[in-house]
PDB file of C-alpha atoms and ligand atoms in Angstrom:
ATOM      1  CA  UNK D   1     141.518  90.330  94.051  1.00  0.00           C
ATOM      2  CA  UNK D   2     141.122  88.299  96.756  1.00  0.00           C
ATOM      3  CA  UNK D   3     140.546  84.141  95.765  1.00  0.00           C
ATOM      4  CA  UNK D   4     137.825  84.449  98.514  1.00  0.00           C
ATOM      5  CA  UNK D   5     135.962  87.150  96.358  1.00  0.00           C
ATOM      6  CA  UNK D   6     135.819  84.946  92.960  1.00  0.00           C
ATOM      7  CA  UNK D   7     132.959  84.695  91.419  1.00  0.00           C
ATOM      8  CA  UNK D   8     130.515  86.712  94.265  1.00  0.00           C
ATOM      9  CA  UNK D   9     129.154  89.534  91.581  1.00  0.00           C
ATOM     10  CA  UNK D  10     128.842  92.687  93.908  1.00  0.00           C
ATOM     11  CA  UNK D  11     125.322  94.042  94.815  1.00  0.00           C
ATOM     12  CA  UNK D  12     124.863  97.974  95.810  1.00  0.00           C
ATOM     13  CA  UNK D  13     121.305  98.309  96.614  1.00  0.00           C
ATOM     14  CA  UNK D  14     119.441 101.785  97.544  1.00  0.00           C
ATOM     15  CA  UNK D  15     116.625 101.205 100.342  1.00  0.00           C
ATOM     16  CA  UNK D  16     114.653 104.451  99.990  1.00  0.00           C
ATOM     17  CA  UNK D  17     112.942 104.114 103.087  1.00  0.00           C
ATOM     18  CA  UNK D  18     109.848 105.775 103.738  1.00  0.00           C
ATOM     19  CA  UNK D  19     110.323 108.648 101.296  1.00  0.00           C
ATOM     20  CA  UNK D  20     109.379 109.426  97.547  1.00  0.00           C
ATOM     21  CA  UNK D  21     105.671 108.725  96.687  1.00  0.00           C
ATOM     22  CA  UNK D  22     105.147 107.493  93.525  1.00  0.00           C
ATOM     23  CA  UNK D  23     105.551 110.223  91.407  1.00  0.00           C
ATOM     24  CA  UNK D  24     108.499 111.098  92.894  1.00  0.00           C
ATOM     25  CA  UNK D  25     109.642 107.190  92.617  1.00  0.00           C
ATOM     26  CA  UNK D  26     109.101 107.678  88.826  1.00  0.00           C
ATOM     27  CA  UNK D  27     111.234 110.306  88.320  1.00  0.00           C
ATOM     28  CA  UNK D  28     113.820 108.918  90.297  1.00  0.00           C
ATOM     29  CA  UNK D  29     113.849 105.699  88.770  1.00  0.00           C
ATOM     30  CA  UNK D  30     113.785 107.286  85.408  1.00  0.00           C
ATOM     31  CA  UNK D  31     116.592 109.816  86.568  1.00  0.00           C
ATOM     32  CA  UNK D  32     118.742 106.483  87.731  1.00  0.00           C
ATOM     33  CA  UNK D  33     118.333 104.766  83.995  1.00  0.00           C
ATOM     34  CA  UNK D  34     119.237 108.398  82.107  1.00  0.00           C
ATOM     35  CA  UNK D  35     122.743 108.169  84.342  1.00  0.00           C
ATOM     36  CA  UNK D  36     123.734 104.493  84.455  1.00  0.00           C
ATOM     37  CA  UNK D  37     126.113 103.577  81.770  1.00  0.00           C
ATOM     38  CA  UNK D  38     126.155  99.793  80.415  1.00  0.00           C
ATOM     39  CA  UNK D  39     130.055  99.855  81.663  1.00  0.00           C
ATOM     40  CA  UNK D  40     128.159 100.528  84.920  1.00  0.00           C
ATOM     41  CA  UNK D  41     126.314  97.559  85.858  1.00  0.00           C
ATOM     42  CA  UNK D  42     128.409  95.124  83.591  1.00  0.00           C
ATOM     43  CA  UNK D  43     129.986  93.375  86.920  1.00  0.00           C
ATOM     44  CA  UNK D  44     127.740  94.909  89.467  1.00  0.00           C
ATOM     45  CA  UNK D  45     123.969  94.341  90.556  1.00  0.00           C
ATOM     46  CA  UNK D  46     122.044  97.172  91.462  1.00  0.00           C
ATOM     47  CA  UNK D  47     118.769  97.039  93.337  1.00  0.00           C
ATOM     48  CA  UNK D  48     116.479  99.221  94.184  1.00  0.00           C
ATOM     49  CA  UNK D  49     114.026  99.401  97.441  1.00  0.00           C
ATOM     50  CA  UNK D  50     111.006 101.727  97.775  1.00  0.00           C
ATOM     51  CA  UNK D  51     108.210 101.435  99.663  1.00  0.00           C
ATOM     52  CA  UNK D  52     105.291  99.345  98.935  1.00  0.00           C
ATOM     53  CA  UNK D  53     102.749 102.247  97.528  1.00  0.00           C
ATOM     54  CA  UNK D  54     105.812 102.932  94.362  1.00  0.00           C
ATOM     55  CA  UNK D  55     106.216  99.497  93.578  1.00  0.00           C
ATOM     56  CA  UNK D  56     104.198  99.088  90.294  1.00  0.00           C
ATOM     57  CA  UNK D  57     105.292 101.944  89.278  1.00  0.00           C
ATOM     58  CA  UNK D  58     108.838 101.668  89.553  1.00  0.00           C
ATOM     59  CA  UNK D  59     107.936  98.306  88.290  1.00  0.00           C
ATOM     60  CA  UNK D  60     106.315  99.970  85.033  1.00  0.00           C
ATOM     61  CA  UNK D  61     109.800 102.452  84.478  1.00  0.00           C
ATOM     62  CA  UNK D  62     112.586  99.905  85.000  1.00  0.00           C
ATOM     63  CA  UNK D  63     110.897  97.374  82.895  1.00  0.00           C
ATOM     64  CA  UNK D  64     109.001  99.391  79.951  1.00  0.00           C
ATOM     65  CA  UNK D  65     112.553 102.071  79.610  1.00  0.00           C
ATOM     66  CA  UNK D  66     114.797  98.315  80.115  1.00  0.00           C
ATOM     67  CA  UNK D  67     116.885  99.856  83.413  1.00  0.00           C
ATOM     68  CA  UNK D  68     119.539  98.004  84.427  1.00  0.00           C
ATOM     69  CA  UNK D  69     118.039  97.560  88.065  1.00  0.00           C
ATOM     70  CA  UNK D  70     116.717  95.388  89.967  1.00  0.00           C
ATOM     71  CA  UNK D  71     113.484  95.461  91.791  1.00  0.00           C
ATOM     72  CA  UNK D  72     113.440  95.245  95.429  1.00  0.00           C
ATOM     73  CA  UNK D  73     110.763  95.237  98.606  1.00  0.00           C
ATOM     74  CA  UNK D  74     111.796  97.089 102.207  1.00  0.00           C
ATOM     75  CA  UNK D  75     109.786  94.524 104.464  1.00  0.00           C
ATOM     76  CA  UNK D  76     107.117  92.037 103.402  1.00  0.00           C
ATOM     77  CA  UNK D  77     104.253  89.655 105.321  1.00  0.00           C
ATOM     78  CA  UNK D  78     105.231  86.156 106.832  1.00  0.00           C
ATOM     79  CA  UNK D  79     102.093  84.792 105.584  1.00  0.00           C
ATOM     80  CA  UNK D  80     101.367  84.469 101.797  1.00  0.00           C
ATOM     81  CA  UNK D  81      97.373  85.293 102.355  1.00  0.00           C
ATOM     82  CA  UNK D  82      94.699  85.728 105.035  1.00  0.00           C
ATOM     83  CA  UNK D  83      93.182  87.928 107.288  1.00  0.00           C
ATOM     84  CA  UNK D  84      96.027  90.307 108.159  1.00  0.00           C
ATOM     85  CA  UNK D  85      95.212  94.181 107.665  1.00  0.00           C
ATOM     86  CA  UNK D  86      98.066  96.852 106.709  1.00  0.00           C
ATOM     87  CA  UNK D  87      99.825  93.385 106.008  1.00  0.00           C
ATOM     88  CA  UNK D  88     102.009  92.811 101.891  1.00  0.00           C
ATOM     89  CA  UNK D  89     102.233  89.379 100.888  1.00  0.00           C
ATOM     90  CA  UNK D  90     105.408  88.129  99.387  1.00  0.00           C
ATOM     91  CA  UNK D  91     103.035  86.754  96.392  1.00  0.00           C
ATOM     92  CA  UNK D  92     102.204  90.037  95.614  1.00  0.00           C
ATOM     93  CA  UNK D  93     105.625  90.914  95.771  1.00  0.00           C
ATOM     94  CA  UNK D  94     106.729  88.219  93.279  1.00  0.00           C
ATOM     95  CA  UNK D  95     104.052  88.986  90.996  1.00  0.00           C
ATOM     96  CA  UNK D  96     105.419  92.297  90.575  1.00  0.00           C
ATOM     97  CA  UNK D  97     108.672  91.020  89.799  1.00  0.00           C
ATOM     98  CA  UNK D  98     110.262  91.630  93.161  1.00  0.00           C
ATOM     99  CA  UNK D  99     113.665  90.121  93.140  1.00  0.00           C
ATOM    100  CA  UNK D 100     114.723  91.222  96.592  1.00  0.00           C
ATOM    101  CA  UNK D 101     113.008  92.233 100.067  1.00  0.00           C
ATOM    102  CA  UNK D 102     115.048  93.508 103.137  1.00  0.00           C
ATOM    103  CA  UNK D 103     114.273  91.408 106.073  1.00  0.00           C
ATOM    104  CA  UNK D 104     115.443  92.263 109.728  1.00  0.00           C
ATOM    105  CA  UNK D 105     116.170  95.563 109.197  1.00  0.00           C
ATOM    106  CA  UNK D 106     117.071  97.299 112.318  1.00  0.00           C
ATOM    107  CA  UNK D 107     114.768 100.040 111.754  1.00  0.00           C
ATOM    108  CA  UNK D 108     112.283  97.428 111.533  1.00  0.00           C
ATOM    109  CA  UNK D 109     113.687  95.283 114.654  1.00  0.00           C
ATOM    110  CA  UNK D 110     113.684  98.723 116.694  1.00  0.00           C
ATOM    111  CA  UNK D 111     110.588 100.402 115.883  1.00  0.00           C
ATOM    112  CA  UNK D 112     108.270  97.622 115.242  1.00  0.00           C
ATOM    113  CA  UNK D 113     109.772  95.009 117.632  1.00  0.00           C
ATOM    114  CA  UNK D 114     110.648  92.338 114.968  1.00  0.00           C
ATOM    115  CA  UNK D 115     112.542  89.854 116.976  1.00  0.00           C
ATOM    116  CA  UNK D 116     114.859  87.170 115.819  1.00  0.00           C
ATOM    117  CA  UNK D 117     112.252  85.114 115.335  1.00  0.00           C
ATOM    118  CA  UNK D 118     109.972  87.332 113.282  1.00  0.00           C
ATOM    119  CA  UNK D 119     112.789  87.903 110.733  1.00  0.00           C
ATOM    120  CA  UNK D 120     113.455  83.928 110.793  1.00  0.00           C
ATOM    121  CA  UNK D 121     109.952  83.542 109.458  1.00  0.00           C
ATOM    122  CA  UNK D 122     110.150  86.346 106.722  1.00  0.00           C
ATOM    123  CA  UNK D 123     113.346  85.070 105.205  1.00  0.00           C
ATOM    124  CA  UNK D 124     111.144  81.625 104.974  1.00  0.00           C
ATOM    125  CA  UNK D 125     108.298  83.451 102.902  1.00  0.00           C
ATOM    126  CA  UNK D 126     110.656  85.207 100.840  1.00  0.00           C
ATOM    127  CA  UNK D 127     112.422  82.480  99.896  1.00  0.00           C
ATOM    128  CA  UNK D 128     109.053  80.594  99.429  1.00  0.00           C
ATOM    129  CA  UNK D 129     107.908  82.938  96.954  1.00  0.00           C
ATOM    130  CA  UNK D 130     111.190  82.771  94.698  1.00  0.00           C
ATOM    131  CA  UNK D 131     112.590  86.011  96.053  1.00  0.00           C
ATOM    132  CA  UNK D 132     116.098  86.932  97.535  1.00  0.00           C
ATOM    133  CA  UNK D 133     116.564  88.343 101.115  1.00  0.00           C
ATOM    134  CA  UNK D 134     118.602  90.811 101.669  1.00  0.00           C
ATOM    135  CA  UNK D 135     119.098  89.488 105.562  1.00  0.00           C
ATOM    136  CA  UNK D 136     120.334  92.499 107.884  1.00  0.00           C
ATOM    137  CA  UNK D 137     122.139  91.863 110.784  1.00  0.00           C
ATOM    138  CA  UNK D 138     124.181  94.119 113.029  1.00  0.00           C
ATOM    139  CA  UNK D 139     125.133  95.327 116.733  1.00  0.00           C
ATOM    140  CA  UNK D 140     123.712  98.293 118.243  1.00  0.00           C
ATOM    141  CA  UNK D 141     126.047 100.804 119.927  1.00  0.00           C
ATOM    142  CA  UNK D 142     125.888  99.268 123.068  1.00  0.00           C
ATOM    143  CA  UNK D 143     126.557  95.679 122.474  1.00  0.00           C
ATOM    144  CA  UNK D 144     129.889  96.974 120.409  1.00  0.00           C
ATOM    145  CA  UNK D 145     130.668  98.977 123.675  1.00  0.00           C
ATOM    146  CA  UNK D 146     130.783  95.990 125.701  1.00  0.00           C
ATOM    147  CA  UNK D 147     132.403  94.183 123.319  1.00  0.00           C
ATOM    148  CA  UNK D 148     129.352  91.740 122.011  1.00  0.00           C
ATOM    149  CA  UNK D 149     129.249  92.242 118.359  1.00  0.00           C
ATOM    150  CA  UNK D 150     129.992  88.950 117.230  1.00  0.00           C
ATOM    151  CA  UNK D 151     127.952  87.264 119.840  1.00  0.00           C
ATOM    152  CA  UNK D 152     125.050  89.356 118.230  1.00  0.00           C
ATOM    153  CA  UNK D 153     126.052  88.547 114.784  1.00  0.00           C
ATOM    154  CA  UNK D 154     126.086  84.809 115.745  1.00  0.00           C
ATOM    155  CA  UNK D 155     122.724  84.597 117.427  1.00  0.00           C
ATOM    156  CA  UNK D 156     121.397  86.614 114.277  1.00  0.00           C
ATOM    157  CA  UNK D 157     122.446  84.260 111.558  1.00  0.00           C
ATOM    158  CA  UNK D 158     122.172  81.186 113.660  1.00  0.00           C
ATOM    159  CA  UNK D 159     118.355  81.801 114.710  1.00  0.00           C
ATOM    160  CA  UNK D 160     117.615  83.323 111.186  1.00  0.00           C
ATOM    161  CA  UNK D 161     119.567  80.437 108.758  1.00  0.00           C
ATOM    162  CA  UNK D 162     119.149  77.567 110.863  1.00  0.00           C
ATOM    163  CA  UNK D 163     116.765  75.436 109.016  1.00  0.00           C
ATOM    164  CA  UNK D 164     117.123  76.586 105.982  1.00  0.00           C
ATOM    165  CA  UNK D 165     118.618  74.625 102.673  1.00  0.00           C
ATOM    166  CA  UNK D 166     122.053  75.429 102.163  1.00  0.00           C
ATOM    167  CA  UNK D 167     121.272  75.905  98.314  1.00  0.00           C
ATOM    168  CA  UNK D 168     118.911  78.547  99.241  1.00  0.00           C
ATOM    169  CA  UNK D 169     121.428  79.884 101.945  1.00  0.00           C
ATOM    170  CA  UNK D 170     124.197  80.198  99.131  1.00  0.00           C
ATOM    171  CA  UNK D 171     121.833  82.493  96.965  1.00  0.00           C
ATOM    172  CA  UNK D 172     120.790  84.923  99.682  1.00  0.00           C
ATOM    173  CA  UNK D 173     122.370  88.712 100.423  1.00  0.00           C
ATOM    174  CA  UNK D 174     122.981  89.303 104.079  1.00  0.00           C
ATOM    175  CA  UNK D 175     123.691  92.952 105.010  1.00  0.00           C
ATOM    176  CA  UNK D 176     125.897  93.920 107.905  1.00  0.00           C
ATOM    177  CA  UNK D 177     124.392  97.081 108.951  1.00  0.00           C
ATOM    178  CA  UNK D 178     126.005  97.978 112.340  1.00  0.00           C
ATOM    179  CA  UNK D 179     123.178 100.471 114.147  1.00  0.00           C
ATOM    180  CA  UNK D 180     125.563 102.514 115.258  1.00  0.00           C
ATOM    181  CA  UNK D 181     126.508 103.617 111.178  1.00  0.00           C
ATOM    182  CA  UNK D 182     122.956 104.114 110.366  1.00  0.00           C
ATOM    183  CA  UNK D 183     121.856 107.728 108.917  1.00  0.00           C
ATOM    184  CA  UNK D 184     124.614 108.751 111.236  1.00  0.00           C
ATOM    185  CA  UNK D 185     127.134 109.611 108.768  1.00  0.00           C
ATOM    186  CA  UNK D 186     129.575 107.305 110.690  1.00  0.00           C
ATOM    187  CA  UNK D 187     130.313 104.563 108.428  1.00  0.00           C
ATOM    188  CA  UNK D 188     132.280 101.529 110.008  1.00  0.00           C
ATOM    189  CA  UNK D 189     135.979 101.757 109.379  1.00  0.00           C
ATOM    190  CA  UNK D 190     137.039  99.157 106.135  1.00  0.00           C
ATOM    191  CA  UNK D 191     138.965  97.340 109.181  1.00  0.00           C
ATOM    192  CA  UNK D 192     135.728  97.125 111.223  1.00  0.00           C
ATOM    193  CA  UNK D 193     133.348  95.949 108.069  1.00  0.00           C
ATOM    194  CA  UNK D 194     135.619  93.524 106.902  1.00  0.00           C
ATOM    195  CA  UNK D 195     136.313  92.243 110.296  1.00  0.00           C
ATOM    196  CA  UNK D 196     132.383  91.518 111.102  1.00  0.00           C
ATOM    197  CA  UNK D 197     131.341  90.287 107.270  1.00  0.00           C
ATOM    198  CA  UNK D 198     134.434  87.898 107.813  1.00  0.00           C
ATOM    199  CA  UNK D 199     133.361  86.856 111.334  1.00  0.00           C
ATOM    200  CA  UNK D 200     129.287  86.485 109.889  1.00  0.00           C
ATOM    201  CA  UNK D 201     130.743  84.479 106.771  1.00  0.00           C
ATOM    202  CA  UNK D 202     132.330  82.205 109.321  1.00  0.00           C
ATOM    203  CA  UNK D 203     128.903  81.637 111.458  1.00  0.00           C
ATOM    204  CA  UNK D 204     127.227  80.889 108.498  1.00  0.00           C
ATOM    205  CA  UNK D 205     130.076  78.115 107.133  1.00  0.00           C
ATOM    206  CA  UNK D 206     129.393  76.580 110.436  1.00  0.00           C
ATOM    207  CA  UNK D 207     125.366  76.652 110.449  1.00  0.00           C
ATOM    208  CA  UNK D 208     125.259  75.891 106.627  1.00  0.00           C
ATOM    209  CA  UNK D 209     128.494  74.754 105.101  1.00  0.00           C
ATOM    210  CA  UNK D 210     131.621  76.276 103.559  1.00  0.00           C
ATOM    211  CA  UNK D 211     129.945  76.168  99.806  1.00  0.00           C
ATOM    212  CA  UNK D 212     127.219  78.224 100.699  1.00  0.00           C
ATOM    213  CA  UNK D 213     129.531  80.876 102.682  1.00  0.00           C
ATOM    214  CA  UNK D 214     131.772  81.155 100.197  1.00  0.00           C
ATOM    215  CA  UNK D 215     128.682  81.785  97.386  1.00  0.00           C
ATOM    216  CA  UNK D 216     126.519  84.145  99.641  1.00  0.00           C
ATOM    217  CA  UNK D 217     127.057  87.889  99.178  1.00  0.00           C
ATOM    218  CA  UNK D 218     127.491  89.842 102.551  1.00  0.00           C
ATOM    219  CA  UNK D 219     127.171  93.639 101.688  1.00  0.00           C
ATOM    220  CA  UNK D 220     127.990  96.375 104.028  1.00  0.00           C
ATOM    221  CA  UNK D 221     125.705  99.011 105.143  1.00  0.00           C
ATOM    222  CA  UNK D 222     126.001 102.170 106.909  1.00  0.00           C
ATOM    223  CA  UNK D 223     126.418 105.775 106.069  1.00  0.00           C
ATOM    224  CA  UNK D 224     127.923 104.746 102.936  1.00  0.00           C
ATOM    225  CA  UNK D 225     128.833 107.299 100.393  1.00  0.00           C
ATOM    226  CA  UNK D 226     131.127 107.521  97.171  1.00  0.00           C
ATOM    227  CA  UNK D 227     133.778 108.573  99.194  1.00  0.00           C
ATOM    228  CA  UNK D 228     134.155 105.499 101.148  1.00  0.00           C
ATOM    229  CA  UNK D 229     133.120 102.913  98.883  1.00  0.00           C
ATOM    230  CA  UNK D 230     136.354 102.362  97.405  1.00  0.00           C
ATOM    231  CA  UNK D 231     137.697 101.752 100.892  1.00  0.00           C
ATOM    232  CA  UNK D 232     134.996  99.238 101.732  1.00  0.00           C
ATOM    233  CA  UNK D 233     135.124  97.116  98.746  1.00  0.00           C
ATOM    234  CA  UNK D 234     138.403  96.798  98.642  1.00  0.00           C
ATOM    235  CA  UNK D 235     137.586  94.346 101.670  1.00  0.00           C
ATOM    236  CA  UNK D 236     137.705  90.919 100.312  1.00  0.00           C
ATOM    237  CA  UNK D 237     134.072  89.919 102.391  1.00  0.00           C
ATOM    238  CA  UNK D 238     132.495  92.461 101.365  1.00  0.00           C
ATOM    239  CA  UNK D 239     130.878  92.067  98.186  1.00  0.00           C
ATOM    240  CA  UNK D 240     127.892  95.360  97.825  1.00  0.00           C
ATOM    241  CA  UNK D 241     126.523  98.152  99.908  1.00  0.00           C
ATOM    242  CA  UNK D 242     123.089  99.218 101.128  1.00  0.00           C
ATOM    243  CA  UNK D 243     122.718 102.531 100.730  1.00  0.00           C
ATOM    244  CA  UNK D 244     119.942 104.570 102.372  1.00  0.00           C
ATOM    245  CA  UNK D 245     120.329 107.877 102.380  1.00  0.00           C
ATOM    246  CA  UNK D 246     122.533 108.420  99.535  1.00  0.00           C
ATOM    247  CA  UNK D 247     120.691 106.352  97.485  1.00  0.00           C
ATOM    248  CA  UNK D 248     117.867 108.595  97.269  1.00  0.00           C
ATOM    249  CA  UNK D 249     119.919 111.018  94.919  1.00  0.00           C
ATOM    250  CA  UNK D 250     120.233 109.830  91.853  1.00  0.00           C
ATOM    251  CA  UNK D 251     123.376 111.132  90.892  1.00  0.00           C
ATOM    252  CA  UNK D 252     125.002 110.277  93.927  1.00  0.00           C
ATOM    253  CA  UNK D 253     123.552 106.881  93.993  1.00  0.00           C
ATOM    254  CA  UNK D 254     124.990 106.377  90.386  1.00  0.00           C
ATOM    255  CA  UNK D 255     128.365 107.451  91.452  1.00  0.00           C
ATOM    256  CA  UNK D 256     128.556 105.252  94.334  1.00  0.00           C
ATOM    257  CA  UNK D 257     127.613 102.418  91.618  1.00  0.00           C
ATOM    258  CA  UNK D 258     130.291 103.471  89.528  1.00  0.00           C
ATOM    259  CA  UNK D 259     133.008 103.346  92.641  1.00  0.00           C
ATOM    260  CA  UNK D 260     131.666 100.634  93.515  1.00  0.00           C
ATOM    261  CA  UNK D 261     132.252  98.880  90.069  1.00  0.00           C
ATOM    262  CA  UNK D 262     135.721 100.570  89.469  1.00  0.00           C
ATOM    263  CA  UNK D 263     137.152  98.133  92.318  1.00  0.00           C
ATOM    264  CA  UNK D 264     136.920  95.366  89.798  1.00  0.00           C
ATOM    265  CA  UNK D 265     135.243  92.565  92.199  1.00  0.00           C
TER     266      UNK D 265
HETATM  267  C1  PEP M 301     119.975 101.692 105.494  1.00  0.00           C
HETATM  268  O1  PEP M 301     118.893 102.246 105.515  1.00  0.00           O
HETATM  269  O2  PEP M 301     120.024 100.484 105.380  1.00  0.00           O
HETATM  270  C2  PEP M 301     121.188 102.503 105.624  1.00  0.00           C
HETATM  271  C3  PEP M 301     122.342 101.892 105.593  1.00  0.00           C
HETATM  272  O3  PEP M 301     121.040 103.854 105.773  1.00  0.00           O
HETATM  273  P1  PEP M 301     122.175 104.992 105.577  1.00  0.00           P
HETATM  274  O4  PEP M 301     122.949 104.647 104.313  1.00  0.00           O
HETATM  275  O5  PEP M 301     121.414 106.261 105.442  1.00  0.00           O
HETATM  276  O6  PEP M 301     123.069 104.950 106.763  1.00  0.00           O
END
């Protein structure tokens, strides 16, 4: 193991996206506890992400049958109350035992036009209400083309973290999700993952110290599958995965869990 890796416990997190309604949720959530083993989730975190309408009830299964996983939101409001329709609060979140909300994710900077700025003021309300964000960053296709990943990465961390404690800094997730890997089934090359989640631990030693770069979990995201988690983390910056598609089978969700936890970081 890597010195650089001590002590960052891994995180693999499922974002379900817009899909299961709540009775599927249940039985999915219920289908994760009957597979995970205790050997499982002994040195890795597991979170999962559905939408908004299955939260109680995933709520109700992974805390009444004592599941092993966490509890986590896709997207949440800036503002903690008030007169915005369609809108979730991070309260309502937290009350509901959220422990971590996605925030920037490209599907959400793409389709509903959250800019740099927008996610800057989510990760504020989620840390506000006690939460964790899971922070996603990453280049589309065309930036990596012309050769502007980092610069993205850098103006992504530095407009999002700038600001913001470094204690609070050192306890966050952030997720490199490179567009390009998305539901594409082309996950970045362990070379390529490692390479960024180095470069995006450096920006944020230099916006918020070395203590809280070397605490803060960067996970890797894109097209991952149990097949290639082994490969990516065995990198020694990348400490979890967020898993979309694949995390919507239970099975296969467990198994990337259990790859995930046989690297021993
Ligand atoms: C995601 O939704 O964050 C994601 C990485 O999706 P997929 O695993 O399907 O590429």
């Amino acid at each position: 193991m890597s010195p650089s890796t001590l002590g960052r416990r891994p995180l693999v997190s499922g974002n379900w996206k817009m899909n299961l309604d709540h009775l599927e949720a249940i039985h999915a959530a219920r289908d994760l506890g009957l597979r995970l083993q205790a050997s499982d989730v002994a040195s890795v975190d597991v979170s999962v992400h559905p939408p908004f309408t299955d939260i109680r009830s995933v709520q109700s299964v992974l805390e009444g049958e004592g599941i092993p996983v966490a509890l986590g939101a896709q997207n949440c409001a800036i503002e903690d109350s008030g007169a915005f329709t369609g809108e979730v609060s991070p309260v309502m979140l937290a009350k509901l035992h959220v422990e971590y909300v996605l925030v920037g994710h490209s599907e959400r900077r793409m389709h509903f036009h959250e800019t740099d700025a927008i996610v800057a003021a989510k990760l504020r309300a989620v840390l506000r209400n006690g939460m964790v964000p899971v922070f996603c960053v990453g280049e589309t296709v065309d930036e990596r083309d012309i050769g502007l990943t980092q610069e993205r990465l850098t103006a992504q961390v530095g407009a999002a973290l700038t600001g913001v404690p470094t204690e609070a800094v050192a306890s966050m997730v952030i997720a490199y999700e490179p567009v390009w890997a998305i539901g594409t089934g082309q996950a970045a090359t362990p070379e390529d993952a490692q390479e960024a989640c180095a470069w995006i631990r450096g920006v944020v030693a230099s916006v918020s110290g070395e203590e809280a770069a070397t605490t803060l979990r960067i996970q890797y995201g894109g097209s991952v599958k149990a097949d290639n988690t082994e490969s990516l983390m065995a990198c020694p910056d990348v400490d979890g995965l967020l898993v979309g598609g694949a995390s919507l089978d239970a099975a296969g969700f467990t198994e990337i869990v259990r790859a995930a936890s046989r690297t021993g970081r």
